Amino acid sequence: MGVIAYYSSSIQDFSRDDDDRIIGVLTANHQHALEGSQRFAWTEQLKILKPALASFEGRIFLECYVPRMGKRADAVILMHGLVFILEFKVGAREHDRGSILQAIDYALDFKNFHEGSHLVPIVPVLISTNSSAPTLARLVLAKDLVADPVVTNAASLQSQFRAIFASRDFPPLDEQRWMDSGYRPTPTIVEAAQALYRTHNVADIARSDAGAKNLRETSARVSEIIDEAKSSRTKAICFVTGVPGSGKTLAGLNVATRRSDEHKDEHAVFLSGNGPLVAVLREALARDRAAREKVSKANAEREVRSFVQNIHHFRDHYVANQEVPAEKVVVFDEAQRAWTREQASAFMQRKRGQLNFDMSEPEFLISVMDRHEDWCTIVCLIGGGQEINTGEAGFSEWVAALETRFPDWVVHVSPRISLPDYSAGGDIPRFLQSSRVRQDAQLHLAVSMRSFRAEALSDFIGHVVDNVPSAARTAYEQIRSTYPIFLTRDLAVARDWLRQKARGSERFGLVASSGAQRLRPLGIHMKAPIEPVNWFLNDASDVRSAFYLEEVASEFDVQGLELDWVGVCWDANFHHNGHEWVSKSFKGSKWQSVNDATRRLYLKNAHRVILTRARQGLVLCIPRGDGNDWTRPPAYYDGTYHFLQLCGLQTLDSDRSPVE
């Protein structure tokens, strides 16, 4: 799919074209009811663009689709080897910050997600039509060739173009190739959920490049498995695996929304035990719907609750009765975090008064769906190395339940399920040889969508936490040119780097392990919880947002979510002694060794989680410690710092700021 716009022509043909005909074309392609304000804006834009472009050659696109999430730029113009992204604010007297960020966001989306724009200079332009006369633009390009935004008014647009062209020459742009180039959009999970909620269609937000594991293929295969169970009147369970950030949650949301839309009798539902993820998605969807449809926030929230549900509420509803669930299809997100028999039984007896409860969470959840007499399907999304809390079972507990109580269920699994990261105990290879188990490579998502700049990031992080510096260094060489990761010993330097790297509305923030208790001298209090909704969704004016770099999120806050740029604050609870990783827990006034193998695994996985939250780049801050503070011995921190250097990472002094 190439570039899509309501109107497209050469600049010369555009200059000669009748205004009423252009407005007619724009109106015909508009998918929504046309408001008078939109028609007026188009008319004013034509009055400005035609004289401004009269003496130039190139190509113009009006209402041009922006790769992510169905946005449209007012105008995109190809001239003199440059791509201009124009955002008009008709009648505006000021260049407000929100409008500038919008223009930058459009430019960054083209740069990152439109193949024809990867190596082309892109200039965001904000035209506040009634603003005061601006100074002539000076073209300043960052490393990725996205220029600093140009702000102008209606009368000065042509002069700005001339000033930019006079500053330097650029190679000619192959217009046809640019137009024919496809999109590779990789939205955040919040953006993806909003798009699915609006349109029930993953097509516009899934990557489509041949080299990537196709998200649509995985979603389609899961739908086929559901259809097979339905037609054969059997019960099926499907396990989808994936590397961190590969789109497992997106795949699950897509299955739930499509089945709900196209097969209403199935009552498909998306369930997650990840409290922060549920809260953030619900709030984002409610805000988006309230803004789009002009409904009250309360009404929007009520509808959203049926789209994303908390798995524990589902469990609690059915534990005290034998109701047959209305849902024929349930998607369990982060199924590796379901509780063991011991954890689930203790919780249900202590918190819910269910004294006879003696099942693991997987066993109980399957038993609820097993109440159907005919058919049903469970879709389990499994993350490798993602168990981070006491009593989280991994895949093995699902296997134990299927073997002991549900021999008639058909099992569909990704072949990767037998790898150590996914299988926490149990005789998985023997189970996979069963005649009722179908292995299917399409059920594994191998490519990180979160880190669209670095598809090998998960491999690199895996080698780091597995203590294999040579393999980590090799993996990092594959990604260092497109995915920056730097070290620093100074938190102020890390904060400055994050602020400098982020452009437009790109979100950045600080994260740390929940056990990082001796970062308090740096002002980081991990026992003070963040509010995930505010941290992930509120803008840079809110002190509770990630942008302020004051509140620091833990692995429990960020699992399943993401930022563009992340600063990882590294404490002594997981430090390297020159030979291996050492796990510690701060109790009272001192560090204590963590001897339990499961707790050490959780601590390792906590760092895997916080190190894989960034879409575009990382800075790792390892403090220097304090020789006068026996709880922060410099050797603990120095060992980690030197190990990460062995893994190929350089200090921030080796970085280069964007240049003209």
XYZ file of C-alpha atoms in Angstrom:
660
model
C 0.000 0.000 0.000
C 1.502 3.304 -1.121
C 0.823 6.840 0.050
C -2.874 7.595 0.467
C -4.352 11.088 0.225
C -7.731 12.600 -0.558
C -6.139 14.661 -3.337
C -2.834 14.287 -5.174
C -1.327 16.000 -8.195
C 1.737 17.774 -9.491
C 2.139 21.301 -8.162
C 1.673 22.707 -11.660
C -1.650 20.876 -12.148
C -2.721 21.867 -8.637
C -2.087 25.535 -9.421
C -4.327 25.321 -12.494
C -7.030 23.180 -10.898
C -10.366 24.743 -10.004
C -10.843 25.321 -6.276
C -14.400 24.029 -6.277
C -13.308 20.832 -8.017
C -10.542 20.273 -5.440
C -13.009 20.821 -2.591
C -15.333 18.354 -4.307
C -12.611 15.704 -4.456
C -11.739 16.256 -0.792
C -15.407 16.048 0.179
C -15.972 12.862 -1.826
C -13.090 11.113 -0.051
C -14.081 12.318 3.416
C -15.478 9.381 5.383
C -17.420 11.395 7.947
C -20.124 14.039 7.964
C -18.571 17.208 6.579
C -18.757 20.120 8.969
C -18.821 23.705 7.735
C -15.612 24.450 9.631
C -13.760 21.740 7.680
C -14.931 23.088 4.312
C -13.918 26.599 5.372
C -10.475 25.357 6.456
C -9.929 23.663 3.084
C -10.954 26.799 1.229
C -8.538 28.944 3.240
C -5.713 26.461 2.756
C -6.134 26.571 -1.019
C -5.989 30.385 -0.934
C -2.653 30.157 0.854
C -1.076 27.199 -0.953
C -1.703 28.186 -4.567
C 0.230 31.488 -4.531
C 2.897 30.059 -2.202
C 3.645 27.175 -4.608
C 3.081 28.955 -7.915
C 6.766 29.228 -8.872
C 7.862 25.750 -7.716
C 7.802 22.246 -9.160
C 7.009 19.102 -7.260
C 4.014 17.183 -5.983
C 1.298 17.936 -3.443
C -0.943 15.682 -1.339
C -3.921 17.085 0.555
C -5.344 15.260 3.578
C -2.487 12.796 3.402
C -2.741 9.658 5.516
C -0.116 9.462 8.264
C 1.138 5.905 8.783
C -0.004 5.366 12.359
C -3.554 5.349 13.586
C -5.426 6.907 10.690
C -4.217 10.476 11.139
C -4.132 12.856 8.177
C -1.701 15.670 7.537
C -3.280 18.785 6.015
C -0.718 18.794 3.212
C 2.446 16.957 2.200
C 4.621 18.561 -0.464
C 7.617 17.084 -2.311
C 9.990 19.819 -3.552
C 13.744 20.153 -4.127
C 14.532 16.784 -2.562
C 12.608 17.601 0.619
C 9.352 16.349 2.103
C 7.322 19.100 3.769
C 4.592 18.139 6.247
C 2.209 21.102 6.598
C -0.173 21.637 9.501
C -2.584 24.575 9.155
C -4.223 26.401 12.040
C -6.632 28.685 10.240
C -7.275 31.895 12.149
C -4.646 31.171 14.824
C -2.575 34.149 16.030
C -0.033 32.102 18.013
C 2.080 29.024 17.420
C 0.862 27.015 20.398
C 2.956 24.168 21.734
C 0.338 21.500 21.005
C 0.197 22.432 17.312
C 3.982 22.422 17.009
C 4.131 18.964 18.608
C 1.452 17.767 16.204
C 3.504 18.861 13.190
C 6.626 17.193 14.608
C 4.691 13.981 15.341
C 3.504 13.787 11.750
C 7.054 14.220 10.483
C 8.401 11.558 12.847
C 5.684 9.118 11.884
C 6.589 9.452 8.210
C 10.292 9.134 9.016
C 9.891 6.042 11.150
C 7.067 4.182 9.444
C 7.005 5.145 5.749
C 9.694 3.251 3.860
C 10.137 5.946 1.233
C 10.875 8.559 3.910
C 13.590 6.752 5.872
C 16.502 8.460 4.048
C 14.779 11.661 2.963
C 14.910 15.069 4.735
C 11.531 15.891 6.264
C 10.494 19.392 7.311
C 7.474 19.901 9.616
C 5.794 23.276 8.999
C 3.159 24.916 11.170
C 1.131 27.672 9.479
C -0.750 29.724 12.078
C -2.427 31.861 9.472
C -2.914 35.091 11.449
C 0.307 35.046 13.449
C 2.871 37.837 13.265
C 5.525 37.900 10.555
C 8.190 35.272 11.322
C 11.924 35.313 10.782
C 13.072 33.310 7.786
C 13.638 29.653 8.492
C 17.103 28.194 9.014
C 17.062 24.508 8.159
C 18.365 22.427 11.089
C 18.384 18.678 10.537
C 18.816 16.010 13.189
C 20.743 12.814 12.481
C 17.652 11.125 11.117
C 17.080 14.078 8.726
C 13.962 15.362 10.475
C 14.239 19.155 10.635
C 13.419 21.431 13.508
C 9.855 22.700 12.982
C 9.329 25.766 10.823
C 6.628 28.161 12.044
C 5.123 30.764 9.755
C 1.979 32.659 8.802
C -0.094 32.660 5.625
C 1.705 35.548 3.915
C 5.243 34.268 4.524
C 4.946 30.638 3.452
C 6.542 31.162 0.016
C 9.413 33.163 1.543
C 10.071 30.356 3.989
C 10.277 27.831 1.174
C 12.743 30.035 -0.723
C 14.925 30.530 2.358
C 15.095 26.779 2.941
C 15.960 26.022 -0.680
C 18.690 28.690 -0.664
C 20.374 27.207 2.429
C 21.618 24.001 0.798
C 20.984 21.535 -2.011
C 19.587 18.045 -1.616
C 19.603 15.063 -4.012
C 16.501 14.826 -6.209
C 13.644 12.767 -4.794
C 12.117 9.958 -6.847
C 8.499 11.017 -6.447
C 6.979 7.852 -7.893
C 9.087 5.600 -5.697
C 8.190 7.680 -2.639
C 4.485 7.440 -3.464
C 4.659 3.680 -4.045
C 6.557 2.939 -0.835
C 4.625 1.115 1.859
C 4.057 1.765 5.534
C 5.464 -0.258 8.408
C 3.502 1.196 11.318
C 4.350 0.029 14.831
C 1.969 1.749 17.232
C 2.192 1.697 20.983
C -0.192 -0.704 22.682
C -2.332 2.284 23.713
C -2.538 3.553 20.124
C -3.232 0.044 18.865
C -6.021 -0.518 21.366
C -7.595 2.811 20.402
C -7.489 1.903 16.704
C -8.972 -1.535 17.283
C -11.658 -0.106 19.521
C -12.636 2.409 16.823
C -12.474 0.188 13.745
C -12.173 -3.466 14.841
C -9.453 -3.807 12.219
C -5.769 -4.526 12.731
C -4.854 -3.958 9.076
C -3.758 -0.341 9.442
C -1.587 -0.900 12.500
C 0.168 -4.201 11.833
C 3.574 -4.407 10.226
C 3.445 -5.878 6.769
C 7.093 -6.213 5.777
C 8.050 -9.674 4.570
C 10.985 -9.964 6.968
C 8.854 -9.533 10.103
C 6.702 -12.167 11.713
C 3.342 -11.048 10.469
C 0.996 -10.121 13.251
C -1.965 -10.514 10.963
C -0.949 -14.090 10.134
C -0.826 -14.990 13.819
C -4.193 -13.351 14.462
C -5.662 -15.133 11.441
C -4.319 -18.498 12.603
C -5.878 -18.052 16.038
C -9.204 -17.223 14.384
C -8.908 -20.400 12.286
C -8.371 -22.441 15.459
C -11.514 -20.890 16.971
C -13.482 -21.691 13.807
C -12.209 -25.295 13.828
C -13.300 -25.763 17.453
C -16.686 -24.230 16.671
C -17.356 -26.369 13.608
C -16.157 -29.615 15.219
C -17.819 -28.828 18.571
C -14.612 -29.392 20.506
C -12.785 -27.470 23.201
C -9.445 -25.958 22.298
C -6.715 -24.033 24.046
C -4.153 -22.048 22.093
C -0.792 -20.796 23.400
C 0.757 -17.826 21.561
C 4.377 -17.018 22.433
C 6.460 -13.987 21.582
C 9.538 -11.971 22.409
C 9.061 -8.856 24.582
C 7.177 -6.186 22.658
C 6.286 -8.463 19.753
C 2.586 -7.669 19.839
C 1.109 -10.508 21.913
C -1.324 -8.177 23.645
C -2.181 -6.561 20.317
C -2.833 -9.989 18.803
C -5.108 -10.828 21.701
C -6.988 -7.535 21.464
C -7.407 -8.079 17.745
C -8.830 -11.573 18.208
C -11.237 -10.408 20.919
C -12.500 -7.385 18.987
C -12.840 -9.138 15.636
C -14.664 -12.121 17.110
C -16.946 -9.801 19.098
C -17.722 -7.800 15.980
C -18.127 -10.635 13.470
C -19.377 -13.423 15.771
C -21.486 -11.716 18.401
C -22.831 -15.046 19.691
C -19.345 -15.930 20.964
C -19.160 -13.028 23.449
C -15.370 -12.946 23.083
C -13.575 -11.125 25.876
C -10.013 -9.921 26.556
C -8.858 -10.626 30.110
C -5.694 -9.486 31.830
C -4.407 -9.815 35.361
C -2.060 -6.892 34.767
C -3.736 -4.153 36.810
C -1.732 -1.200 35.431
C -2.245 -2.362 31.830
C -6.006 -2.717 32.330
C -6.230 0.694 34.009
C -4.158 2.471 31.345
C -5.971 0.865 28.399
C -9.397 1.550 29.872
C -8.570 5.175 30.613
C -7.003 5.733 27.183
C -9.979 4.204 25.398
C -12.467 6.170 27.494
C -10.663 9.470 26.928
C -10.428 8.791 23.204
C -14.082 7.845 22.834
C -15.278 10.783 24.927
C -13.257 13.197 22.780
C -14.246 11.665 19.429
C -17.927 11.111 20.045
C -18.562 14.009 22.438
C -20.026 11.693 25.071
C -19.495 11.925 28.807
C -16.427 10.272 30.263
C -18.642 8.161 32.541
C -20.595 6.764 29.588
C -17.396 6.046 27.705
C -15.926 4.222 30.702
C -18.963 1.958 31.067
C -18.680 0.725 27.492
C -14.903 0.293 27.673
C -15.205 -2.034 30.668
C -16.738 -4.715 28.450
C -13.804 -4.476 26.039
C -10.962 -4.980 28.548
C -11.662 -6.871 31.759
C -9.599 -7.831 34.792
C -9.076 -11.582 34.892
C -9.426 -11.649 38.682
C -12.932 -10.202 38.441
C -13.776 -12.953 35.938
C -12.378 -15.550 38.339
C -14.194 -14.171 41.366
C -17.522 -14.085 39.524
C -17.458 -17.809 38.748
C -15.785 -19.180 41.855
C -18.942 -19.174 43.963
C -21.352 -20.634 41.400
C -21.629 -23.149 38.580
C -22.884 -20.760 35.894
C -21.970 -21.584 32.341
C -20.113 -18.496 31.100
C -21.625 -16.480 28.287
C -18.173 -16.217 26.727
C -17.244 -18.886 24.197
C -13.884 -17.268 23.448
C -11.626 -15.863 26.150
C -8.197 -14.326 25.620
C -5.931 -14.460 28.672
C -3.110 -11.936 28.447
C 0.203 -12.714 30.180
C -0.960 -16.241 30.952
C 2.514 -17.105 32.244
C 1.686 -14.983 35.294
C -1.297 -17.100 36.353
C -0.962 -18.322 39.928
C 0.210 -21.709 41.160
C -2.058 -23.927 43.272
C -0.372 -22.748 46.468
C -0.658 -19.047 45.639
C -4.230 -19.219 44.332
C -5.498 -21.377 47.207
C -3.877 -19.181 49.847
C -5.299 -16.023 48.289
C -8.812 -17.389 47.839
C -8.932 -18.691 51.397
C -7.443 -15.538 52.919
C -9.135 -12.836 50.827
C -12.307 -14.457 49.495
C -13.200 -16.875 52.274
C -13.155 -19.854 49.903
C -11.826 -22.424 52.378
C -12.179 -25.360 49.985
C -10.443 -23.727 47.031
C -7.608 -26.040 46.007
C -6.731 -25.303 42.377
C -4.153 -23.379 40.451
C -5.448 -20.385 38.530
C -4.973 -22.136 35.153
C -6.904 -25.186 36.399
C -9.780 -23.061 37.660
C -9.970 -20.889 34.541
C -10.035 -23.940 32.258
C -12.654 -25.560 34.503
C -14.923 -22.520 34.113
C -14.774 -22.708 30.319
C -15.128 -26.495 30.476
C -18.683 -25.953 31.749
C -19.748 -25.463 28.121
C -21.337 -28.638 26.791
C -20.382 -28.080 23.169
C -17.373 -25.932 22.296
C -15.183 -23.073 23.460
C -11.680 -21.730 22.937
C -9.114 -20.285 25.328
C -6.291 -18.174 23.882
C -3.302 -17.810 26.208
C -0.656 -15.182 25.474
C 2.692 -16.303 26.929
C 5.716 -14.045 27.410
C 9.143 -15.613 27.801
C 10.979 -14.803 31.016
C 8.202 -12.516 32.227
C 7.283 -14.084 35.584
C 8.128 -11.397 38.125
C 6.091 -12.074 41.242
C 5.633 -14.734 43.898
C 3.434 -17.602 42.790
C 3.458 -16.914 39.056
C 3.394 -20.294 37.415
C 4.616 -20.071 33.848
C 3.438 -22.460 31.142
C 4.018 -25.602 33.215
C 0.971 -25.028 35.430
C -1.298 -24.914 32.374
C 0.224 -28.214 31.229
C -0.328 -29.789 34.642
C -4.003 -28.799 34.588
C -4.537 -30.082 31.043
C -2.876 -33.410 31.811
C -4.660 -34.134 35.080
C -8.202 -32.848 34.469
C -8.885 -31.977 30.851
C -7.704 -34.817 28.590
C -10.258 -34.051 25.851
C -9.091 -30.507 25.123
C -7.182 -29.970 21.865
C -3.965 -28.019 22.464
C -2.368 -25.674 19.902
C 1.106 -24.405 20.807
C 4.001 -22.470 19.420
C 7.077 -24.727 19.028
C 9.002 -22.175 21.108
C 6.985 -23.130 24.180
C 9.583 -25.767 25.120
C 12.404 -23.230 25.440
C 13.596 -22.527 29.012
C 12.238 -18.964 29.049
C 8.685 -20.232 28.585
C 8.694 -23.527 30.468
C 9.182 -23.127 34.196
C 9.456 -26.786 35.181
C 7.460 -29.830 34.184
C 8.097 -32.384 31.452
C 7.122 -30.132 28.561
C 8.800 -32.151 25.750
C 6.817 -35.262 26.745
C 3.566 -33.300 26.785
C 4.271 -31.878 23.340
C 4.475 -35.407 21.917
C 0.841 -36.073 22.827
C -1.501 -36.797 19.917
C -3.815 -33.964 20.958
C -1.074 -31.314 20.776
C -0.646 -29.396 17.496
C 2.532 -27.368 17.115
C 2.254 -24.362 14.831
C 5.066 -21.907 14.030
C 2.499 -19.205 13.229
C 1.698 -19.015 16.941
C 5.061 -17.394 17.737
C 5.744 -13.674 17.297
C 9.492 -13.453 16.813
C 10.033 -9.775 16.049
C 9.798 -6.918 18.519
C 7.284 -4.291 17.429
C 7.913 -2.166 20.478
C 11.526 -1.605 19.541
C 10.890 -0.879 15.891
C 14.453 0.383 15.547
C 15.994 -2.756 17.018
C 14.478 -6.116 16.273
C 17.403 -7.848 18.006
C 16.951 -5.910 21.253
C 15.309 -8.802 23.096
C 18.266 -11.038 22.166
C 20.722 -8.475 23.496
C 18.870 -8.030 26.788
C 18.546 -11.792 27.147
C 22.312 -12.234 26.829
C 22.892 -9.445 29.353
C 20.722 -10.930 32.092
C 21.959 -14.446 31.239
C 25.555 -13.296 31.862
C 26.888 -13.935 28.352
C 28.795 -10.717 27.542
C 30.352 -11.964 24.290
C 26.957 -12.868 22.821
C 25.512 -9.593 24.113
C 28.288 -7.627 22.429
C 27.639 -9.425 19.116
C 23.895 -8.760 19.366
C 24.454 -5.115 20.209
C 26.610 -4.601 17.134
C 23.516 -5.438 15.067
C 21.405 -2.709 16.648
C 23.719 0.052 17.850
C 23.367 2.170 14.714
C 19.579 2.338 15.004
C 18.877 1.768 18.688
C 21.097 3.781 21.056
C 21.901 2.363 24.483
C 24.297 4.319 26.672
C 25.733 4.167 30.165
C 26.123 6.929 32.698
C 26.974 7.185 36.401
C 25.045 10.442 36.781
C 21.232 10.550 36.980
C 21.186 14.212 35.908
C 23.023 13.264 32.715
C 20.500 10.491 32.065
C 17.611 12.909 32.497
C 19.189 15.439 30.123
C 19.766 12.723 27.509
C 16.129 11.625 27.637
C 14.871 15.192 27.245
C 17.204 15.813 24.306
C 16.332 12.595 22.508
C 12.559 12.893 22.654
C 10.828 15.001 20.023
C 7.200 15.890 19.490
C 5.026 14.008 21.945
C 7.422 11.058 22.267
C 7.128 9.845 25.848
C 10.106 9.232 28.114
C 10.493 8.205 31.729
C 12.558 6.529 34.435
C 12.144 2.915 35.552
C 13.809 0.733 38.154
C 13.397 -2.632 39.806
C 10.917 -2.614 42.690
C 13.743 -3.933 44.876
C 15.990 -0.942 44.131
C 15.692 0.353 47.683
C 19.083 2.091 47.932
C 18.434 4.603 45.192
C 16.862 6.860 47.823
C 20.002 9.033 48.103
C 19.383 9.889 44.433
C 15.797 10.899 45.209
C 14.267 7.660 43.902
C 11.788 6.105 46.343
C 10.615 2.788 44.925
C 8.246 2.225 47.830
C 6.266 5.293 46.727
C 3.878 3.946 44.060
C 3.146 5.766 40.836
C -0.343 6.162 39.376
C 0.036 4.313 36.042
C -2.827 6.168 34.312
C -1.286 9.555 35.053
C 2.274 8.381 34.438
C 1.566 6.839 31.032
C -1.183 9.093 29.658
C -0.900 12.619 31.040
C 1.071 15.271 29.188
C 4.313 17.006 30.074
C 2.562 19.699 32.118
C 1.534 17.161 34.776
C 4.104 16.492 37.515
C 2.685 12.965 37.884
C 3.505 12.067 34.281
C 6.567 10.150 33.141
C 7.781 13.324 31.406
C 8.689 14.987 34.704
C 11.309 12.300 35.454
C 10.426 12.430 39.137
C 8.223 9.399 39.741
C 9.948 6.134 38.819
C 7.976 3.111 37.607
C 8.731 -0.476 38.606
C 8.494 -3.694 36.625
C 4.946 -4.174 37.952
C 3.894 -0.780 36.592
C 5.373 -1.117 33.113
C 4.944 -4.764 32.140
C 2.940 -4.863 28.917
C 3.306 -1.110 28.348
C 6.017 1.005 26.747
C 7.660 4.384 26.308
C 9.690 5.805 23.458
C 12.811 6.523 25.518
C 13.634 4.978 28.887
C 16.144 5.639 31.627
C 16.876 2.548 33.738
C 18.100 3.266 37.267
C 20.180 0.272 38.378
C 20.641 -0.573 42.043
C 22.709 -3.167 43.930
C 19.856 -5.674 44.271
C 20.947 -7.182 40.944
C 24.643 -6.473 40.541
C 27.551 -8.102 38.779
C 30.620 -9.184 40.760
C 32.886 -9.683 37.758
C 31.868 -13.321 37.312
C 28.120 -13.582 37.701
C 24.956 -11.727 38.657
C 24.325 -11.472 42.388
C 20.770 -11.211 43.736
C 20.147 -9.184 46.881
C 17.167 -8.018 48.891
C 17.294 -4.989 51.185
C 15.771 -5.897 54.542
C 15.736 -3.495 57.450
C 19.095 -1.780 57.179
C 21.190 -4.188 55.107
C 21.398 -6.231 51.949
C 20.632 -9.929 52.292
C 21.488 -12.646 49.775
C 18.595 -14.144 47.826
C 19.155 -17.897 47.961
C 15.827 -19.146 46.670
C 16.131 -20.008 42.974
C 12.604 -18.846 42.154
C 13.135 -15.458 43.785
C 16.407 -15.061 41.881
C 14.534 -15.823 38.653
C 11.923 -13.167 39.470
C 14.659 -10.607 40.073
C 16.349 -11.490 36.787
C 13.029 -11.258 34.959
C 12.263 -7.912 36.616
C 15.368 -6.501 34.955
C 14.463 -8.158 31.663
C 11.118 -6.341 31.832
C 12.451 -2.876 32.647
C 15.185 -3.201 30.007
C 12.669 -3.959 27.241
C 10.207 -1.070 27.724
C 11.761 1.413 25.274
C 10.727 1.676 21.632
C 13.629 3.845 20.523
C 16.503 3.906 22.988
C 17.831 3.427 26.513
C 20.144 5.086 28.957
C 21.309 2.981 31.892
C 22.266 4.879 35.031
C 24.510 2.913 37.377
C 25.354 5.084 40.413
C 28.896 5.277 41.753
C 27.928 4.169 45.228
C 29.378 5.740 48.341
C 32.419 4.514 50.235
C 31.018 6.082 53.404
C 27.679 4.265 53.086
C 28.054 0.555 53.729
C 24.652 -0.102 52.056
C 25.991 1.336 48.775
C 29.506 -0.071 48.342
C 31.077 1.231 45.102
C 32.172 -2.292 44.168
C 28.545 -3.400 43.733
C 27.889 -0.672 41.187
C 31.306 -0.692 39.518
C 30.983 -4.402 38.761
C 27.693 -3.858 36.965
C 29.030 -0.858 35.067
C 32.129 -2.721 33.854
C 30.092 -5.783 32.879
C 27.786 -3.647 30.739
C 30.853 -2.153 29.089
C 31.960 -5.716 28.276
C 28.554 -6.156 26.621
C 29.509 -3.385 24.181
C 27.831 -0.349 25.737
C 29.579 3.009 25.766
C 29.271 5.988 28.052
C 27.233 9.011 27.085
C 30.474 10.853 26.360
C 30.661 8.725 23.210
C 27.320 9.990 21.933
C 26.956 12.803 19.436
C 24.138 15.318 19.603
C 21.983 15.962 16.528
C 23.830 18.115 14.048
C 22.780 20.498 11.318
